[in-house]
Short mmCIF file of C-alpha atoms in Angstrom, two decimals:
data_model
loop_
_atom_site.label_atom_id
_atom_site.label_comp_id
_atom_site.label_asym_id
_atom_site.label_seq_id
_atom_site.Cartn_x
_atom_site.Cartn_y
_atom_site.Cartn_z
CA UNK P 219 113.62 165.83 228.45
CA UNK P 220 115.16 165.85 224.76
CA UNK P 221 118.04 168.16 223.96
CA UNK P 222 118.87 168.79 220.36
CA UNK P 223 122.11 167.26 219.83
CA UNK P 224 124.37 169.10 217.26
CA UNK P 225 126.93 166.49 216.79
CA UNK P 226 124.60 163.56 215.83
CA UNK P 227 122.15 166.27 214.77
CA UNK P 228 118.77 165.46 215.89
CA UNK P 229 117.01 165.36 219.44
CA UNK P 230 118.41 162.80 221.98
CA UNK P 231 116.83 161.62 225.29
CA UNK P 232 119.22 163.54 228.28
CA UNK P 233 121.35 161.47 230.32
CA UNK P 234 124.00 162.44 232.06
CA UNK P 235 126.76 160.82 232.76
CA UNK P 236 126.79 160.94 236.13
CA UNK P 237 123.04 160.30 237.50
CA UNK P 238 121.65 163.32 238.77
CA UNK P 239 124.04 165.86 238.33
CA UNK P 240 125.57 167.87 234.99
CA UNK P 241 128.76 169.68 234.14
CA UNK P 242 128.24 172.09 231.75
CA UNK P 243 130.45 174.44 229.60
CA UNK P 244 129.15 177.31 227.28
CA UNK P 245 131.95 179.87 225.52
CA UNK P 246 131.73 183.01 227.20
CA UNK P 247 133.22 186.73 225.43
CA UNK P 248 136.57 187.70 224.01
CA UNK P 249 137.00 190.98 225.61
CA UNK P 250 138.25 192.68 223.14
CA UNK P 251 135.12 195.14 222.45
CA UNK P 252 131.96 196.14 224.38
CA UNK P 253 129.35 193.51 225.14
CA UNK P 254 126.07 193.25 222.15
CA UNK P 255 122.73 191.73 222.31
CA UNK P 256 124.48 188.29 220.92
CA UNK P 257 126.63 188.57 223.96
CA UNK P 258 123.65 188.63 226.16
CA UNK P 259 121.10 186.28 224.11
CA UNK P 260 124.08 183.10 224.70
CA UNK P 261 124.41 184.36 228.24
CA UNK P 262 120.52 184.38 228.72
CA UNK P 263 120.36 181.22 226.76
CA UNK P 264 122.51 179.21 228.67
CA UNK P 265 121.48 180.71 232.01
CA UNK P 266 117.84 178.72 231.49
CA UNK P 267 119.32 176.21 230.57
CA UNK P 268 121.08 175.52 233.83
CA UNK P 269 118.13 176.50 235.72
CA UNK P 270 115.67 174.26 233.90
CA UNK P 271 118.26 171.45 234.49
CA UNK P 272 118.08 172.76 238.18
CA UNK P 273 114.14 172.62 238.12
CA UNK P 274 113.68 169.22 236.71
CA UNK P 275 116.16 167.89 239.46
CA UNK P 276 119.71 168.25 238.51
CA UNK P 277 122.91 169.45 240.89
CA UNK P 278 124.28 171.63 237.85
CA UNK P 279 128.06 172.57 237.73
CA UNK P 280 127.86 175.40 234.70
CA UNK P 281 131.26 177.35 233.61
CA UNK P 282 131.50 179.79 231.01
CA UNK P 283 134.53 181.66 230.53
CA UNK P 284 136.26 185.06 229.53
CA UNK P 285 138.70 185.00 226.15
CA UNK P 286 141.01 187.52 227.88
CA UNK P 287 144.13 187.28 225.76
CA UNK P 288 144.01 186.91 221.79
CA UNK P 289 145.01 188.66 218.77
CA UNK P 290 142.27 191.18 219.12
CA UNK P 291 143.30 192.22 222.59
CA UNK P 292 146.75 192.32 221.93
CA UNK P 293 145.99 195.18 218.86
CA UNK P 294 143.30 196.99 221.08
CA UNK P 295 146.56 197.22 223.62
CA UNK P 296 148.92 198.60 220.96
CA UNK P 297 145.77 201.16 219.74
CA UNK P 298 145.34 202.55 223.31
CA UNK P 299 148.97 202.18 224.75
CA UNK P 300 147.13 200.15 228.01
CA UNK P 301 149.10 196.74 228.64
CA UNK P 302 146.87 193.45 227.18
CA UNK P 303 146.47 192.13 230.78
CA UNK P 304 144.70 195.78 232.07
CA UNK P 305 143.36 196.07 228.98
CA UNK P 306 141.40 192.56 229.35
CA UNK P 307 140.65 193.41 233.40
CA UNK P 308 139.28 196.42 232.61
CA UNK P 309 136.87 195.52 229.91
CA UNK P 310 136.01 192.53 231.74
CA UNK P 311 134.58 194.65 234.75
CA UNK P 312 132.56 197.02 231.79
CA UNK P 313 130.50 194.01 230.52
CA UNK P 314 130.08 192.64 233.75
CA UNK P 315 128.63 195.34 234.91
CA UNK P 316 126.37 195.77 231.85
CA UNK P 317 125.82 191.77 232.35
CA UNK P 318 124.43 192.43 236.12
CA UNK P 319 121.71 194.80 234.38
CA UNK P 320 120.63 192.07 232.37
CA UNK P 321 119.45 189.80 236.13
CA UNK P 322 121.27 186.71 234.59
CA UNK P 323 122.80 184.76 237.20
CA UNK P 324 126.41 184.52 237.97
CA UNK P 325 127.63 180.84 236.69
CA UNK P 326 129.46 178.66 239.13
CA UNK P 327 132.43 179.01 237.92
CA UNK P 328 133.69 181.93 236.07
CA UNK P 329 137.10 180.44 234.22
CA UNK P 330 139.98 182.75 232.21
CA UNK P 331 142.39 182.22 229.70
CA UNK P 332 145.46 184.06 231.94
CA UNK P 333 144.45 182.34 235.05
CA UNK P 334 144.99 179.16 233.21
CA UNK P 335 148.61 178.90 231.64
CA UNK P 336 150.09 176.05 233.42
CA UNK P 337 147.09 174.07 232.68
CA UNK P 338 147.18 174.99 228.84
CA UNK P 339 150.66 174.35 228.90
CA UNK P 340 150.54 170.72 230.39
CA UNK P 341 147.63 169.83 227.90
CA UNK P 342 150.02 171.18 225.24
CA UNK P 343 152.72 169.29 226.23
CA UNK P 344 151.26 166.02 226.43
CA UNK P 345 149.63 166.31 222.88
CA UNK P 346 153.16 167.07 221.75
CA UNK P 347 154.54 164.15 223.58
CA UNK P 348 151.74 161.60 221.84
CA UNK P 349 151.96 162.56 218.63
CA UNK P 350 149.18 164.65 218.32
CA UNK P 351 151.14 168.51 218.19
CA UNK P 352 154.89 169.43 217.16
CA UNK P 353 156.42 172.37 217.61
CA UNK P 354 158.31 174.45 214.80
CA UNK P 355 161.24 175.77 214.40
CA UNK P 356 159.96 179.45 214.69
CA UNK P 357 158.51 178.62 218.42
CA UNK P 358 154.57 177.70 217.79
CA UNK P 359 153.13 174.83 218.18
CA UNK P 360 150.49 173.02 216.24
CA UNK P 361 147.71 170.14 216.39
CA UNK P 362 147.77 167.93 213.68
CA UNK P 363 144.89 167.14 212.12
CA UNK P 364 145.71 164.17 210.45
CA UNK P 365 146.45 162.64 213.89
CA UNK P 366 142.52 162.43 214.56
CA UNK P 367 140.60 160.59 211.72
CA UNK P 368 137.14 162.07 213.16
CA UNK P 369 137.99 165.52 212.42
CA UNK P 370 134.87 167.45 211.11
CA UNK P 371 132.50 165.09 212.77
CA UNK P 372 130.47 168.40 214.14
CA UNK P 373 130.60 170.46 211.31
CA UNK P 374 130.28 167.64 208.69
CA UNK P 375 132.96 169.27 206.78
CA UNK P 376 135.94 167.35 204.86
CA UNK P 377 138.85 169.06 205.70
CA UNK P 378 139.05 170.48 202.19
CA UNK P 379 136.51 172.52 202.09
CA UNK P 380 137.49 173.50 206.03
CA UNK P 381 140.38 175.02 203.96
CA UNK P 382 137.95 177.30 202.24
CA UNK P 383 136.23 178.52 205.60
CA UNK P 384 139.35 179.52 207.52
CA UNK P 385 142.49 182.03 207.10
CA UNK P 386 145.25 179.80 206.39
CA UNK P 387 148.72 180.49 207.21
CA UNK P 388 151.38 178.53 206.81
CA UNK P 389 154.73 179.85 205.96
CA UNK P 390 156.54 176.62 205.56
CA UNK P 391 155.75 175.65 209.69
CA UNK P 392 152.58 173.90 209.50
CA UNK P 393 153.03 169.84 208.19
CA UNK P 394 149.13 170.31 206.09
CA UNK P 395 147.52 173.90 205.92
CA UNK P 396 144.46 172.73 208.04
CA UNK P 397 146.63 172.32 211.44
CA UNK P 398 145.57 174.90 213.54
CA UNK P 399 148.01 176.71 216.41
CA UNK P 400 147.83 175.41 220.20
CA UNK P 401 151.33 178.16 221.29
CA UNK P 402 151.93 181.42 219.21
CA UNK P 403 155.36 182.36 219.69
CA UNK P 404 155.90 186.46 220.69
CA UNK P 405 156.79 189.23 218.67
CA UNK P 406 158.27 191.80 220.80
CA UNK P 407 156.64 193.88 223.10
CA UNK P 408 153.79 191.13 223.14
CA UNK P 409 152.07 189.75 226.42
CA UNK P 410 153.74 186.43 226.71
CA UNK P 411 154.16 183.82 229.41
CA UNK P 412 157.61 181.02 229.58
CA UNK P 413 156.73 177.66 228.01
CA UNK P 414 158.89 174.80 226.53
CA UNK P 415 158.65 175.89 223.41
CA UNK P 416 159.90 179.63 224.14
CA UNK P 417 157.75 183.13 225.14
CA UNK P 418 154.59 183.13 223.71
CA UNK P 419 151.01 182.59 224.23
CA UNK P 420 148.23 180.27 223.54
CA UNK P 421 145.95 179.72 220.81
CA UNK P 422 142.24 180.42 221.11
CA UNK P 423 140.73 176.41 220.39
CA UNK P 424 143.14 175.44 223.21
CA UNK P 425 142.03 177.33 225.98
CA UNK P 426 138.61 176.18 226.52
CA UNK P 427 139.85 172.55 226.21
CA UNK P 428 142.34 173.01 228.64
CA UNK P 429 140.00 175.00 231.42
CA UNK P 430 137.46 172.70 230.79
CA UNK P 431 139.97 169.47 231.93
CA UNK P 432 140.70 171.75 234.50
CA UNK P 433 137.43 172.38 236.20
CA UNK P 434 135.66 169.20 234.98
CA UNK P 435 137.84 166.57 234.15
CA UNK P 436 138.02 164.31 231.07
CA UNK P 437 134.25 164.46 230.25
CA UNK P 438 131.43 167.02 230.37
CA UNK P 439 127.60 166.52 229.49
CA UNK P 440 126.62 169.55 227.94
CA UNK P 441 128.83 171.95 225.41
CA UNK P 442 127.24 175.19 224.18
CA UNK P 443 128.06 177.97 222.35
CA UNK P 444 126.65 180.18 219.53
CA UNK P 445 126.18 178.28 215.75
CA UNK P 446 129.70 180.04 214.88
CA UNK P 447 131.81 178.50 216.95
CA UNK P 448 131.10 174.94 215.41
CA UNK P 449 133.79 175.66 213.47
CA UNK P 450 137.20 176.26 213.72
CA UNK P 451 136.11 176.30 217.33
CA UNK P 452 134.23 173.79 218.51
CA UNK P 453 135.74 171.28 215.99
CA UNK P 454 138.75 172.00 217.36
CA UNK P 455 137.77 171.95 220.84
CA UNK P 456 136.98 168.29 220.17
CA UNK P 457 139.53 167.37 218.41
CA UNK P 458 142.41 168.38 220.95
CA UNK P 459 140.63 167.11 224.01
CA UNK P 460 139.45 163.42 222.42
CA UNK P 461 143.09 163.24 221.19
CA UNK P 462 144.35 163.77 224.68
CA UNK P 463 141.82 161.87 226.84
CA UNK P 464 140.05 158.77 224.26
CA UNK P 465 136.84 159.48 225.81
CA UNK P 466 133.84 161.56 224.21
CA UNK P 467 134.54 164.98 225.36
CA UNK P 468 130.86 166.24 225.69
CA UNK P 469 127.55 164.28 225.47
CA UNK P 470 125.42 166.74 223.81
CA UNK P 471 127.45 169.68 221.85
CA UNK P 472 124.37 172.67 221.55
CA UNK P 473 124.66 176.04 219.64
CA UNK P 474 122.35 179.10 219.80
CA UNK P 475 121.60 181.19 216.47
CA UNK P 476 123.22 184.16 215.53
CA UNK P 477 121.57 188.02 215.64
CA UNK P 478 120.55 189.35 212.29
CA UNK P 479 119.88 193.39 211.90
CA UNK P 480 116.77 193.77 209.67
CA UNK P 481 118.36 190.63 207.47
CA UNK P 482 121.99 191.51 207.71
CA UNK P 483 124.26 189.67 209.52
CA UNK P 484 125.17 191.73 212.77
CA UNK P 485 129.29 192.38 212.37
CA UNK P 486 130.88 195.59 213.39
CA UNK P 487 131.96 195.28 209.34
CA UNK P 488 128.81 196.17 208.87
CA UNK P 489 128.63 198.86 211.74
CA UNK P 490 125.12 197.43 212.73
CA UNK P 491 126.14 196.03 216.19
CA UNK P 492 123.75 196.47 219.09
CA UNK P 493 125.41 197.43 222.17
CA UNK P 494 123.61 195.88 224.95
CA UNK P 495 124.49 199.04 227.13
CA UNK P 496 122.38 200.91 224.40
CA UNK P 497 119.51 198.75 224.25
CA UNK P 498 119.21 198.47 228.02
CA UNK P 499 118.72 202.80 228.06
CA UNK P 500 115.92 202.46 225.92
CA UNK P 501 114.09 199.03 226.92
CA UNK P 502 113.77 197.20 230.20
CA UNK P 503 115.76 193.86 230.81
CA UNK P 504 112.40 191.69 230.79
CA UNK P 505 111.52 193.04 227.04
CA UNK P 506 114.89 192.48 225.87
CA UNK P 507 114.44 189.07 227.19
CA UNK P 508 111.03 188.67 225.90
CA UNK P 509 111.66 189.70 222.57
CA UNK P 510 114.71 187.08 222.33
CA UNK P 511 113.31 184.09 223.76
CA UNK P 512 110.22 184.23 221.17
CA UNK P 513 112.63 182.22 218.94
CA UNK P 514 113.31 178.34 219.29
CA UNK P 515 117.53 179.32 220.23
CA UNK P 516 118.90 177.09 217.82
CA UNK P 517 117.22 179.65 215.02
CA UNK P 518 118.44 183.07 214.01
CA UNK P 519 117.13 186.33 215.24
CA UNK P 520 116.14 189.16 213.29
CA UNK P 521 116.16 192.16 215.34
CA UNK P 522 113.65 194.43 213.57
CA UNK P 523 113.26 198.00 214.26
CA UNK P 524 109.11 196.98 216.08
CA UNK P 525 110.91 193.70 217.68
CA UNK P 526 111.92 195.72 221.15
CA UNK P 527 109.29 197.89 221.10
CA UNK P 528 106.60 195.42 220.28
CA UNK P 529 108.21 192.84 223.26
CA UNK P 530 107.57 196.08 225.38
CA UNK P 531 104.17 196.70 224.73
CA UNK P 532 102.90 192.91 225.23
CA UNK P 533 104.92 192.84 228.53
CA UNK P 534 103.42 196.23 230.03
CA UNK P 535 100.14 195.05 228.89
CA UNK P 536 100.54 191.78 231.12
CA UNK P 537 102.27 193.64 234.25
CA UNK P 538 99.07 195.99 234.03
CA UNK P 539 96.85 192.92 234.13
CA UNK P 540 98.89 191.49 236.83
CA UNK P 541 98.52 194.79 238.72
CA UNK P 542 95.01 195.09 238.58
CA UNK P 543 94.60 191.82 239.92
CA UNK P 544 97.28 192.43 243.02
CA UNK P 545 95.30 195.69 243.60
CA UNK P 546 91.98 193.74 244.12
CA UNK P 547 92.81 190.24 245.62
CA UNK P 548 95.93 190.76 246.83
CA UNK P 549 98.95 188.41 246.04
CA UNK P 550 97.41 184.45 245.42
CA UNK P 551 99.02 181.28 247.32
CA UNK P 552 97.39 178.08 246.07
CA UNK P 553 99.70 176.34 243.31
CA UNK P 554 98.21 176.27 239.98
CA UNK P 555 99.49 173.30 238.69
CA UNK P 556 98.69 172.94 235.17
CA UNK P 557 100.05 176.38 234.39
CA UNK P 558 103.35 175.17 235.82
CA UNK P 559 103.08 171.22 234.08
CA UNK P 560 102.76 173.18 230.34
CA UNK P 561 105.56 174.92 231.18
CA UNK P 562 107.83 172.22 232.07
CA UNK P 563 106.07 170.65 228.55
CA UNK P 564 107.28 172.80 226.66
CA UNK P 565 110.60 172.85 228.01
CA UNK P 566 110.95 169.53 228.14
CA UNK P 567 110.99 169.82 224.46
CA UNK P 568 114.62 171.08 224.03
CA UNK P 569 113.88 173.84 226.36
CA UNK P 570 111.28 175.63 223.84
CA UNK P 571 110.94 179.04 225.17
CA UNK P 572 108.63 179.87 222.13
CA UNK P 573 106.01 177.47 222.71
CA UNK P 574 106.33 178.71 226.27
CA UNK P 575 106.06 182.04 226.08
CA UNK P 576 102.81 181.70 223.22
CA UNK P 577 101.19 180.42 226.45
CA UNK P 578 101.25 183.67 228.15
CA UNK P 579 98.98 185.19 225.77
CA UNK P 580 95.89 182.81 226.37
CA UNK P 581 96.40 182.93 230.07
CA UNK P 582 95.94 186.57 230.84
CA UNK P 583 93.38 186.37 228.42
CA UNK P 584 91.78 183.68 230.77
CA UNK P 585 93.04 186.19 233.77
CA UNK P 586 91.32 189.02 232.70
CA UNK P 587 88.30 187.33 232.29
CA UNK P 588 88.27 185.78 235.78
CA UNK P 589 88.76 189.59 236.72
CA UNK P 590 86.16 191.20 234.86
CA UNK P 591 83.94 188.09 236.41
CA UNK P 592 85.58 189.34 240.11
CA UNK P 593 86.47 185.45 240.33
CA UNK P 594 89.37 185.72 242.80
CA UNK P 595 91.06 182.69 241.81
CA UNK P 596 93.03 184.80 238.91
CA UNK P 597 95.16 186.00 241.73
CA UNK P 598 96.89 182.64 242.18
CA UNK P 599 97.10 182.05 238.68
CA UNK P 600 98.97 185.03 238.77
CA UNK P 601 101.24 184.11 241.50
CA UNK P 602 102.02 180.96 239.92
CA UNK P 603 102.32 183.10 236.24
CA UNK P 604 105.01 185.09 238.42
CA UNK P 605 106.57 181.84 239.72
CA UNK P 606 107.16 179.96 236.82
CA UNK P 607 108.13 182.71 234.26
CA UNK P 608 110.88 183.70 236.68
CA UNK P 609 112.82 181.40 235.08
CA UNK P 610 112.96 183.15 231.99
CA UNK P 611 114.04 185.48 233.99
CA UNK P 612 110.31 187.70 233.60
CA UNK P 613 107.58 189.16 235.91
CA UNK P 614 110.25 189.60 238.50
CA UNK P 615 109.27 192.39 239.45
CA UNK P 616 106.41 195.17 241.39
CA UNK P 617 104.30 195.78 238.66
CA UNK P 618 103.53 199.20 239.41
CA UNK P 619 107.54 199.90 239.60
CA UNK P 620 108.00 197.85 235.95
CA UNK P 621 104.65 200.42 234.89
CA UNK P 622 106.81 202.97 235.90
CA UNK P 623 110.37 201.96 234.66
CA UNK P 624 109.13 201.53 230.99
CA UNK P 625 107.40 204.82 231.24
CA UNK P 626 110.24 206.44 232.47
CA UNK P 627 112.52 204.75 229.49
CA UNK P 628 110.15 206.36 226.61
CA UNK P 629 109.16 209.85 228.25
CA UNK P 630 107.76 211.04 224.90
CA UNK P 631 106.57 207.99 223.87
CA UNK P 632 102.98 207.44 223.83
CA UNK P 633 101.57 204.04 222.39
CA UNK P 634 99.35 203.29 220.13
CA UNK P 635 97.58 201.22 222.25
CA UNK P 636 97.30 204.14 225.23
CA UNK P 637 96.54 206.59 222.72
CA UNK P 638 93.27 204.66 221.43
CA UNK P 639 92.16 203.72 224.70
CA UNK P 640 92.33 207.94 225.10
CA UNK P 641 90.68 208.64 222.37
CA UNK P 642 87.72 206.53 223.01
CA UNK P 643 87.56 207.75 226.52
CA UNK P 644 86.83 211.19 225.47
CA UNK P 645 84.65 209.90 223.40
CA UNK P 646 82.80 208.35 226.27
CA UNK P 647 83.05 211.47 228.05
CA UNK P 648 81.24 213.65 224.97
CA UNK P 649 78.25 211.28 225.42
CA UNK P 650 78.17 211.52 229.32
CA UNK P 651 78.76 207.95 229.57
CA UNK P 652 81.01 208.16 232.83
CA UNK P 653 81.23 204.39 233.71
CA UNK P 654 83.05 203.74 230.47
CA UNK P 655 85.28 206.71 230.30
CA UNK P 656 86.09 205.52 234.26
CA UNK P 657 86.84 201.79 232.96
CA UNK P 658 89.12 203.10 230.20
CA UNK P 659 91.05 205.78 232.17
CA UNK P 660 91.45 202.68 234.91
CA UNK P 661 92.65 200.99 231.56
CA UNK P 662 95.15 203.60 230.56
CA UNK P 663 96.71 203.65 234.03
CA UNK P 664 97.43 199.92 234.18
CA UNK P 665 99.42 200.70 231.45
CA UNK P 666 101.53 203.23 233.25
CA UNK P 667 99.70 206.74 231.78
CA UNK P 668 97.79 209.05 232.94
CA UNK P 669 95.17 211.37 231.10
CA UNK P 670 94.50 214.74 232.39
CA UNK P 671 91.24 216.62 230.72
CA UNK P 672 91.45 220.49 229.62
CA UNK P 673 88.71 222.54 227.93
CA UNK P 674 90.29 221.88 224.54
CA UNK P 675 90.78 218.56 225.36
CA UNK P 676 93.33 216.38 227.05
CA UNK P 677 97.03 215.44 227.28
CA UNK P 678 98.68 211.67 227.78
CA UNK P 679 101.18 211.70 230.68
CA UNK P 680 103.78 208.86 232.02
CA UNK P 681 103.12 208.15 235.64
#
């Protein structure tokens, strides 16, 4: 298995550090807003990840975590009047719920911000005490960057032109403009906790250092994230924790790309955010998934207005195959092993979910042939289609019920594909050829439609 490494920036071999088993990390959501589709691509993302790492052998520890107290959350409390702390709860149990209707598995450990104060505080604290932070007179505390001679070795960037790439404010406090805050003091009628340095709260970097020590130790194997947290966050991440410990924090840092909107960046600037409550109305879980995992993860995605709605059609168009098979030969049981030993392949190959997912196209191509041919062995490669896609978290389910849950999604809207196959039924029909208008009605339904015939002639239905 190779994993594309972002801090030495090319593919690496994967070894853990511990034989057989990994610890990994990925940065979970600041709750300060609803949860989008970038929310839910890094969840997905890192979700097969751990299960791949499960399925080639691995006893995988995976944490992600909840930002629940920041500077965003803090003026979301002051713009409803709701306290930061049931501000943060509350949101949290909104996007999980929307999470759950994505089917992507609960980590093992689910770690927060407010749950972890002592722990922040002690790893503050002891960078203070080497040399590494000082406090100021106002009540924060900072990291120095000058203490750590590798900082910028993820995001290749000389701490000048960080300068360039990050708010900078320094009011006489900070020792260089670069340091970054580990304890923000509080201004009144803030959430704040006691610390030695006086009420306040901690910085964002900090957290995720300090929960990670917490559940994992010194070291982890695997630290994820999306691209834009290489830096400030990741950087800084790395910096604090190797300053602290003077071991290699993680083995393999890796970042997902970031959602574009037909070419634009998605930013709520921009008011093109796409709420994944939203998307999950109009499109089932599986096409959501299907349409994201086309992409090799480290690349962008641009969500097109056909991206959703094209990941739709292909999907319904392989449940109906699968159902047509189930419907004839019943559910297979002998192991196809070369359609599972691609698979693996292609994930092998820094978990490449678009090669994988290209594969699906010539199989039910091969499936619908065995079909046609009534060769009953296309009912295990179905089962073992079923068995090994699960992973990516698709053909999980009945596919008469998925059929039906699409149709029920789009009630006025009718394919292209379905109406075609229509058209050239009643075609079949005007020249009294019955077998084919039978065969492309029996079509039409596997696609979850129904045609009823009239005098004048005939209307396209969901079933």
């Amino acid at each position: 298995m190779r994993i594309y490494n972002s801090l030495t920036r090319r593919k690496e071999e994967f070894k853990p550090l511990e034989e057989g088993k990994v610890k990994m990390y990925a940065c979970g959501i600041t709750v300060s807003g609803e949860a989008h589709i970038g929310h839910g691509y890094q969840a997905l993302i890192y979700d097969i990840i751990r299960k791949y790492l499960e399925k080639s052998g691995y006893s995988v520890k995976y944490a992600r975590n909840y930002t629940d107290v920041d500077d965003k959350i803090i003026a979301k409390s002051k713009e409803t009047g709701i306290p930061a702390d049931e501000y943060a709860a509350a949101m949290i149990k909104r996007i999980d719920g929307v999470m759950a209707q994505m089917d992507i598995d609960e980590p093992t450990l689910w770690l927060k911000a407010t749950e972890n104060i002592g722990n922040i505080i002690s790893f503050i604290s002891e960078l203070v005490a080497s040399g590494h932070a000082y406090a100021a007179p106002c009540g924060d505390v900072y990291f120095s960057v000058d203490s750590f001679k590798r900082y910028g070795c993820l995001s290749n960037r000389s701490v000048e032109d960080m300068l360039d790439g990050v708010r900078v404010e320094n009011g006489g406090e900070k020792k260089n403009p670069a340091d970054f805050t580990l304890w923000k003091s509080a201004k009144p009628g803030e959430i704040s906790w006691d610390s030695p340095w006086g009420k306040g709260r901690p910085g964002w970097h900090i957290e995720c250092s300090a929960m990670n020590r917490a559940a994992f130790g010194d070291q982890i194997d695997i630290h994820g994230g999306g691209r834009d947290l290489v830096f400030p966050h990741h950087e800084n991440e790395i910096a604090q924790t190797e300053s602290l410990t003077g071991k290699q924090f993680a083995k393999f840092w890796t970042h997902n790309g970031l959602i574009k909107v037909n070419g634009q960046k998605m930013s709520k600037s921009l008011g093109n955010s796409l709420l994944l409550e939203d998307l999950l109305k109009k499109y089932t879980n599986e096409a959501i998934k299907f349409a994201l995992l086309q992409n090799n993860y480290h690349n962008d995605i641009n969500i097109t207005d056909s991206l959703f709605p094209d990941a739709e059609k292909h999907l319904s168009a392989f449940y109906g195959v699968i159902k047509a098979v189930e419907d004839k030969f019943g559910k297979g049981k002998k192991p196809v092993k070369a359609i599972d030993d691609k698979f693996n392949a292609d994930m092998d190959e820094d978990f490449n979910t678009s090669l994988a997912l290209s594969e699906l196209f010539g199989l039910f191509k091969s499936v619908s042939a065995k079909l046609a041919a009534g060769d009953e062995s296309c009912a295990d490669d179905v089962a073992q289609i079923r068995k090994t896609y699960s992973l990516l978290g698709l053909f999980k389910k009945d596919a008469g019920a998925y059929l039906a849950e699409v149709a029920a999604k789009n009630p006025e809207d009718v394919p292209e594909e379905v109406q075609k196959l229509a058209q050239e039924r009643w075609q079949a029909k005007k020249s009294r050829d019955f077998a084919e208008a039978d065969r492309l009605r029996a079509e039409i339904d596997k696609l979850g439609y129904a045609v009823k015939d009239s005098k004048d002639g005939y209307t396209i239905s969901k079933i």
